[in-house]
Tab-separated table of C-alpha atoms in Angstrom:
chain	number	residue	atom	x	y	z
A	2	MET	CA	16.041	9.526	-17.576
A	3	LEU	CA	18.020	7.004	-15.524
A	4	ARG	CA	17.748	4.394	-18.280
A	5	ARG	CA	19.056	6.900	-20.835
A	6	LEU	CA	22.046	7.695	-18.640
A	7	LEU	CA	22.783	3.995	-18.204
A	8	ARG	CA	22.627	3.458	-21.956
A	9	LEU	CA	25.062	6.305	-22.546
A	10	SER	CA	27.533	4.642	-20.173
A	11	LYS	CA	27.625	1.494	-22.347
A	12	ARG	CA	29.352	0.758	-25.622
A	13	SER	CA	27.334	0.029	-28.733
A	14	PHE	CA	27.957	-3.396	-30.258
A	15	ASP	CA	28.925	-1.818	-33.584
A	16	SER	CA	31.725	0.136	-31.914
A	17	LEU	CA	33.547	-2.971	-30.662
A	18	SER	CA	36.812	-3.996	-32.253
A	19	GLU	CA	37.528	-7.594	-33.231
A	20	GLN	CA	39.742	-7.907	-30.148
A	21	GLU	CA	36.894	-6.709	-27.913
A	22	ILE	CA	34.394	-9.025	-29.607
A	23	LEU	CA	36.622	-12.022	-28.906
A	24	ALA	CA	37.197	-10.906	-25.320
A	25	LEU	CA	33.439	-10.479	-24.878
A	26	ALA	CA	32.828	-13.966	-26.251
A	27	ILE	CA	35.409	-15.461	-23.864
A	28	GLY	CA	33.824	-13.752	-20.871
A	29	SER	CA	30.359	-14.846	-21.984
A	30	GLU	CA	31.369	-18.498	-22.280
A	31	GLU	CA	33.011	-18.363	-18.847
A	32	GLU	CA	29.874	-16.874	-17.328
A	33	ASP	CA	27.528	-19.365	-18.998
A	34	ALA	CA	29.671	-22.256	-17.800
A	35	ARG	CA	29.500	-20.929	-14.241
A	36	ILE	CA	25.734	-20.551	-14.525
A	37	TYR	CA	25.329	-24.156	-15.673
A	38	LEU	CA	27.534	-25.341	-12.806
A	39	ALA	CA	25.428	-23.259	-10.404
A	40	TYR	CA	22.285	-24.905	-11.803
A	41	ALA	CA	23.917	-28.305	-11.363
A	42	ASP	CA	24.803	-27.549	-7.741
A	43	MET	CA	21.266	-26.311	-7.060
A	44	LEU	CA	19.715	-29.457	-8.508
A	45	ARG	CA	22.201	-32.073	-7.322
A	46	SER	CA	20.509	-33.025	-4.052
A	47	ASN	CA	16.927	-33.271	-5.352
A	48	TYR	CA	17.402	-33.832	-9.110
A	49	PRO	CA	20.756	-35.602	-9.641
A	50	ALA	CA	19.952	-36.657	-13.207
A	51	SER	CA	19.232	-33.094	-14.333
A	52	ALA	CA	22.342	-31.918	-12.470
A	53	LYS	CA	24.449	-34.185	-14.709
A	54	VAL	CA	22.900	-32.539	-17.765
A	55	PHE	CA	24.079	-29.110	-16.630
A	56	ASP	CA	27.497	-30.437	-15.630
A	57	GLU	CA	28.030	-31.634	-19.196
A	58	MET	CA	26.645	-28.410	-20.674
A	59	ALA	CA	29.205	-26.506	-18.587
A	60	GLU	CA	31.935	-28.710	-20.062
A	61	VAL	CA	30.743	-27.820	-23.569
A	62	GLU	CA	30.884	-24.106	-22.736
A	63	ASP	CA	34.384	-24.558	-21.330
A	64	THR	CA	35.471	-26.165	-24.605
A	65	HIS	CA	34.188	-23.129	-26.487
A	66	ARG	CA	36.054	-20.843	-24.098
A	67	LYS	CA	39.342	-22.651	-24.731
A	68	SER	CA	38.883	-22.379	-28.511
A	69	LEU	CA	38.247	-18.653	-28.229
A	70	ILE	CA	41.238	-18.112	-25.958
A	71	ALA	CA	43.489	-19.993	-28.376
A	72	ILE	CA	42.607	-17.758	-31.313
A	73	TYR	CA	42.718	-14.632	-29.118
A	74	ARG	CA	46.227	-15.545	-27.945
A	75	GLN	CA	47.306	-16.144	-31.542
A	76	ARG	CA	46.028	-12.755	-32.748
A	77	PHE	CA	46.278	-10.393	-29.780
A	78	GLY	CA	48.628	-11.904	-27.200
A	79	GLU	CA	48.224	-13.037	-23.609
A	80	ARG	CA	46.361	-10.117	-22.051
A	81	ILE	CA	42.607	-10.481	-22.558
A	82	THR	CA	40.691	-7.208	-22.690
A	83	LEU	CA	38.248	-6.827	-19.794
A	84	ILE	CA	34.785	-6.365	-21.306
A	85	ARG	CA	31.568	-7.935	-20.054
A	86	ARG	CA	27.947	-8.143	-21.115
A	87	GLU	CA	26.973	-5.290	-18.844
A	88	HIS	CA	29.392	-3.010	-20.734
A	89	VAL	CA	27.559	-3.373	-24.067
A	90	GLN	CA	24.226	-1.870	-25.112
A	91	GLY	CA	21.488	-4.353	-25.893
A	92	PHE	CA	23.639	-7.315	-24.924
A	93	TYR	CA	21.803	-10.113	-23.187
A	94	GLU	CA	22.310	-10.235	-19.446
A	95	ARG	CA	22.272	-13.092	-16.962
A	96	LYS	CA	20.613	-13.072	-13.554
A	97	PRO	CA	22.935	-13.364	-10.533
A	98	ASP	CA	22.976	-16.629	-8.589
A	99	TRP	CA	20.884	-15.322	-5.695
A	100	LEU	CA	17.987	-14.607	-8.070
A	101	ARG	CA	18.095	-18.140	-9.460
A	102	ARG	CA	18.050	-20.122	-6.236
A	103	SER	CA	14.267	-20.245	-5.999
A	104	LEU	CA	13.657	-21.165	-9.651
A	105	PRO	CA	11.629	-24.366	-10.192
A	106	LEU	CA	13.109	-27.169	-12.289
A	107	GLU	CA	11.046	-26.472	-15.402
A	108	LYS	CA	11.963	-22.784	-15.256
A	109	ILE	CA	15.665	-23.672	-15.072
A	110	ARG	CA	15.311	-25.829	-18.185
A	111	SER	CA	13.611	-23.028	-20.097
A	112	GLU	CA	16.238	-20.516	-18.893
A	113	ALA	CA	18.992	-22.748	-20.285
A	114	GLU	CA	17.268	-22.955	-23.670
A	115	ALA	CA	16.889	-19.157	-23.736
A	116	MET	CA	20.589	-18.751	-22.928
A	117	GLU	CA	21.565	-20.888	-25.907
A	118	ARG	CA	19.275	-18.984	-28.270
A	119	GLN	CA	20.728	-15.679	-27.119
A	120	ALA	CA	24.283	-16.956	-27.489
A	121	TYR	CA	23.489	-18.087	-31.033
A	122	ARG	CA	22.295	-14.605	-32.002
A	123	PHE	CA	25.421	-13.054	-30.495
A	124	TYR	CA	27.774	-15.278	-32.489
A	125	VAL	CA	25.865	-14.648	-35.718
A	126	GLU	CA	26.245	-10.887	-35.255
A	127	ALA	CA	29.854	-11.229	-34.108
A	128	ALA	CA	30.789	-13.284	-37.185
A	129	ARG	CA	29.455	-10.516	-39.404
A	130	ARG	CA	31.642	-7.961	-37.662
A	131	VAL	CA	35.060	-9.622	-38.082
A	132	THR	CA	37.217	-9.769	-41.201
A	133	ASP	CA	39.868	-12.297	-40.162
A	134	ALA	CA	38.977	-15.557	-41.890
A	135	GLN	CA	40.034	-17.873	-39.066
A	136	THR	CA	38.207	-15.848	-36.425
A	137	ARG	CA	35.102	-15.576	-38.578
A	138	GLN	CA	35.083	-19.326	-39.134
A	139	LEU	CA	35.376	-19.991	-35.405
A	140	LEU	CA	32.542	-17.596	-34.558
A	141	GLY	CA	30.382	-19.130	-37.257
A	142	ASP	CA	31.132	-22.610	-35.928
A	143	LEU	CA	30.225	-21.479	-32.423
A	144	ALA	CA	26.970	-20.012	-33.723
A	145	LEU	CA	26.096	-23.381	-35.214
A	146	ALA	CA	27.148	-25.088	-31.990
A	147	GLU	CA	24.937	-22.803	-29.895
A	148	GLN	CA	22.068	-23.356	-32.312
A	149	GLY	CA	22.563	-27.061	-31.853
A	150	HIS	CA	22.749	-26.817	-28.087
A	151	GLU	CA	19.004	-27.289	-27.871
A	152	ASP	CA	19.559	-30.669	-29.477
A	153	ILE	CA	22.542	-31.277	-27.186
A	154	THR	CA	20.379	-30.417	-24.198
A	155	ARG	CA	17.773	-32.859	-25.417
A	156	MET	CA	20.352	-35.588	-26.050
A	157	LEU	CA	21.935	-35.086	-22.639
A	158	GLY	CA	18.469	-35.155	-21.154
A	159	ASP	CA	17.722	-38.434	-22.897
A	160	LYS	CA	20.996	-39.798	-21.581
A	161	HIS	CA	20.669	-38.696	-17.968
A	162	THR	CA	16.935	-38.070	-17.596
A	163	PRO	CA	14.943	-40.652	-19.542
A	164	ALA	CA	11.183	-40.361	-19.511
A	165	GLU	CA	10.658	-42.189	-16.239
A	166	VAL	CA	13.385	-40.202	-14.435
A	167	LYS	CA	12.091	-36.903	-15.814
A	168	ALA	CA	8.591	-37.846	-14.687
A	169	GLU	CA	9.917	-38.550	-11.188
A	170	GLU	CA	11.762	-35.227	-11.083
A	171	ASP	CA	8.706	-33.349	-12.341
A	172	HIS	CA	6.608	-35.049	-9.691
A	173	ALA	CA	9.153	-34.094	-7.015
A	174	ALA	CA	9.175	-30.492	-8.266
A	175	ARG	CA	5.378	-30.327	-8.163
A	176	ARG	CA	5.362	-31.839	-4.672
A	177	GLN	CA	7.844	-29.184	-3.499
A	178	LEU	CA	5.668	-26.456	-5.004
A	179	VAL	CA	2.677	-27.807	-3.116
A	180	LEU	CA	4.571	-28.116	0.183
A	181	THR	CA	6.235	-24.697	0.035
A	182	TYR	CA	3.563	-22.501	-1.528
A	183	VAL	CA	0.211	-24.183	-2.184
A	184	GLN	CA	-0.346	-25.898	1.161
A	185	PRO	CA	0.558	-22.893	3.369
A	186	GLY	CA	-1.269	-20.529	1.005
A	187	LEU	CA	-4.374	-22.726	1.021
A	188	ALA	CA	-4.317	-22.940	4.820
A	189	GLY	CA	-4.075	-19.176	4.966
A	190	LEU	CA	-6.849	-18.634	2.426
A	191	MET	CA	-9.142	-20.990	4.322
A	192	ASP	CA	-8.417	-19.303	7.638
A	193	GLY	CA	-8.740	-15.799	6.239
A	194	SER	CA	-11.908	-16.509	4.277
A	195	VAL	CA	-13.751	-18.550	6.891
A	196	SER	CA	-12.610	-17.214	10.265
A	197	THR	CA	-13.269	-13.572	9.367
A	198	LEU	CA	-16.826	-14.205	8.174
A	199	ALA	CA	-18.307	-14.197	11.674
A	200	PRO	CA	-16.730	-10.963	13.001
A	201	ILE	CA	-17.278	-9.047	9.751
A	202	PHE	CA	-20.949	-9.945	9.289
A	203	ALA	CA	-21.626	-9.688	13.025
A	204	ALA	CA	-20.246	-6.141	12.941
A	205	ALA	CA	-22.208	-5.387	9.782
A	206	PHE	CA	-25.605	-6.410	11.126
A	207	ALA	CA	-24.926	-5.075	14.620
A	208	THR	CA	-23.919	-1.568	13.488
A	209	GLN	CA	-25.489	-1.216	10.026
A	210	ASP	CA	-22.460	1.034	9.422
A	211	THR	CA	-20.369	0.143	6.362
A	212	TRP	CA	-17.307	2.143	7.439
A	213	GLN	CA	-17.189	0.582	10.906
A	214	THR	CA	-17.663	-2.838	9.322
A	215	PHE	CA	-14.807	-2.127	6.935
A	216	LEU	CA	-12.504	-1.207	9.827
A	217	VAL	CA	-13.421	-4.397	11.691
A	218	GLY	CA	-12.817	-6.495	8.580
A	219	MET	CA	-9.535	-4.758	7.779
A	220	SER	CA	-8.176	-5.231	11.296
A	221	ALA	CA	-9.327	-8.859	11.437
A	222	SER	CA	-7.813	-9.670	8.029
A	223	VAL	CA	-4.462	-7.966	8.554
A	224	GLY	CA	-4.151	-9.277	12.106
A	225	ALA	CA	-4.945	-12.823	10.995
A	226	GLY	CA	-2.453	-12.545	8.133
A	227	ILE	CA	0.374	-11.448	10.433
A	228	SER	CA	-0.474	-14.123	12.999
A	229	MET	CA	-0.768	-16.966	10.479
A	230	GLY	CA	2.385	-15.896	8.644
A	231	PHE	CA	4.518	-15.886	11.772
A	232	THR	CA	2.997	-19.148	12.987
A	233	GLU	CA	3.713	-20.921	9.705
A	234	ALA	CA	7.286	-19.634	9.567
A	235	ALA	CA	8.057	-20.395	13.210
A	236	HIS	CA	6.631	-23.858	13.721
A	237	ASP	CA	8.712	-25.699	11.085
A	238	ASP	CA	12.115	-24.765	9.644
A	239	GLY	CA	11.566	-27.196	6.759
A	240	LYS	CA	14.839	-29.076	7.205
A	241	ILE	CA	13.337	-32.326	8.438
A	242	SER	CA	9.889	-32.066	6.887
A	243	GLY	CA	11.260	-30.987	3.499
A	244	ARG	CA	8.597	-28.288	3.233
A	245	GLY	CA	11.050	-25.649	2.072
A	246	SER	CA	11.995	-22.188	3.291
A	247	PRO	CA	10.007	-21.073	6.358
A	248	ILE	CA	10.149	-17.475	5.086
A	249	LYS	CA	8.533	-18.421	1.769
A	250	ARG	CA	5.892	-20.503	3.511
A	251	GLY	CA	5.211	-17.754	6.028
A	252	ILE	CA	4.795	-15.131	3.319
A	253	ALA	CA	2.508	-17.390	1.275
A	254	CYS	CA	0.366	-18.195	4.302
A	255	GLY	CA	0.229	-14.646	5.646
A	256	VAL	CA	-0.560	-12.979	2.335
A	257	MET	CA	-3.292	-15.469	1.440
A	258	THR	CA	-4.819	-15.178	4.920
A	259	ALA	CA	-5.071	-11.421	4.590
A	260	LEU	CA	-6.458	-11.656	1.049
A	261	GLY	CA	-9.041	-14.195	2.173
A	262	GLY	CA	-10.457	-11.730	4.694
A	263	LEU	CA	-10.065	-8.615	2.567
A	264	GLY	CA	-12.113	-10.129	-0.255
A	265	HIS	CA	-15.399	-9.766	1.603
A	266	THR	CA	-14.214	-6.701	3.549
A	267	LEU	CA	-13.592	-4.349	0.630
A	268	PRO	CA	-17.269	-4.193	-0.477
A	269	TYR	CA	-17.995	-2.288	2.749
A	270	LEU	CA	-16.267	0.722	1.241
A	271	ILE	CA	-19.607	1.118	-0.561
A	272	PRO	CA	-21.823	3.454	1.501
A	273	SER	CA	-25.031	1.509	0.833
A	274	PHE	CA	-25.307	-1.184	3.509
A	275	TRP	CA	-27.387	-3.739	1.602
A	276	THR	CA	-25.431	-3.287	-1.632
A	277	ALA	CA	-22.157	-3.783	0.242
A	278	THR	CA	-23.496	-6.780	2.167
A	279	THR	CA	-24.863	-8.453	-0.957
A	280	MET	CA	-21.528	-8.054	-2.721
A	281	ALA	CA	-19.672	-9.314	0.368
A	282	VAL	CA	-21.835	-12.455	0.504
A	283	VAL	CA	-21.307	-13.125	-3.220
A	284	ILE	CA	-17.543	-12.701	-2.854
A	285	ALA	CA	-17.488	-14.927	0.235
A	286	ILE	CA	-19.296	-17.690	-1.677
A	287	PHE	CA	-16.841	-17.315	-4.566
A	288	GLU	CA	-13.895	-17.568	-2.120
A	289	LEU	CA	-15.257	-20.773	-0.633
A	290	TRP	CA	-15.694	-22.385	-4.047
A	291	ALA	CA	-12.181	-21.240	-5.015
A	292	ILE	CA	-10.818	-23.013	-1.939
A	293	ALA	CA	-12.644	-26.190	-2.951
A	294	PHE	CA	-11.187	-25.915	-6.455
A	295	ILE	CA	-7.616	-25.485	-5.146
A	296	GLN	CA	-8.062	-28.454	-2.828
A	297	ASN	CA	-9.210	-30.555	-5.760
A	298	ARG	CA	-6.524	-29.263	-8.142
A	299	TYR	CA	-3.434	-29.467	-5.948
A	300	MET	CA	-4.330	-31.549	-2.898
A	301	GLU	CA	-6.236	-34.176	-4.910
A	302	THR	CA	-9.254	-33.898	-2.649
A	303	PRO	CA	-12.465	-35.042	-4.395
A	304	PHE	CA	-14.247	-31.874	-5.458
A	305	LEU	CA	-17.628	-32.725	-3.962
A	306	ARG	CA	-16.064	-33.579	-0.605
A	307	ALA	CA	-13.973	-30.400	-0.640
A	308	ALA	CA	-17.003	-28.330	-1.580
A	309	LEU	CA	-19.093	-29.932	1.157
A	310	GLN	CA	-16.446	-29.315	3.806
A	311	VAL	CA	-15.601	-25.747	2.843
A	312	VAL	CA	-18.967	-24.404	1.687
A	313	VAL	CA	-20.976	-25.968	4.512
A	314	GLY	CA	-18.394	-24.927	7.108
A	315	GLY	CA	-18.185	-21.426	5.712
A	316	GLY	CA	-21.960	-21.176	5.531
A	317	LEU	CA	-22.248	-22.101	9.202
A	318	VAL	CA	-19.695	-19.448	10.192
A	319	LEU	CA	-21.482	-16.863	8.013
A	320	GLY	CA	-24.819	-17.746	9.556
A	321	ALA	CA	-23.348	-17.530	13.058
A	322	GLY	CA	-21.995	-14.066	12.332
A	323	ILE	CA	-25.369	-12.833	11.061
A	324	LEU	CA	-27.233	-14.293	14.029
A	325	ILE	CA	-24.817	-12.770	16.509
A	326	GLY	CA	-25.032	-9.404	14.769
A	327	ASN	CA	-28.831	-9.452	14.913
A	328	GLY	CA	-28.855	-10.718	18.490
């Protein structure tokens, strides 16, 4: 219902006059230029070569804007009609700056390519809607220019980010991903999966009660997640270490800690003790092998060494929990 009401508050593209189409195009070029400059500012400190690419793309958009304003002034005067993307049904929208700040480098590149494809489709449709020959020619030329922006992006990339520079930037982006998300998340997963094994299986074998075991596991997992999340966020603000936002790291660590414990806790919702315990053991073994895989994939730890460390360590904790529960 809400979506229908929002649609009714917007104009259809077919209802726009030629003056409104030109005004919409001017506003779109201004917005795209600002987006490219925002990308450039975001990337400048860590990826200066890619920042230059977006600086030059913003200059291209500004050139388009000036051409559109010139023909608008010639046909309709000095006052440009206020109409934006959000005023038109089905018109492509752009994310605000605060939703783009956390985008990785490769995602920013793909977003820019999508922007150019969308702009091309807009100019093709706009050119079909106008009857003035000069305006139609300009819109058609801009459509071709937007279609060629993918090539421009590639040429600018070749100019500012040759293969070796791009490889360095990609490596830096991957390293930042590991430092901000993978490393804290892996630490949390290891802590949640391993440290909760002993209390959960000790409670299971001591009580033989699946519901009580579930409550113990739930409290241990959630408590560990909160503790690990706050610890990760508080001990390093990321400014000197370069590990990124403490909030992002804290969330990654806390969530993965809780998930690590909940994995072998949830089977105890099954009333049958031995069925629940068997499933919990299988899930625990799977979690430990998953940790070894992540260590090998992102931390470049040899798989056999990672497996030995995690599986043997986890097995010892599991065994300790069972022995204590039977004691």
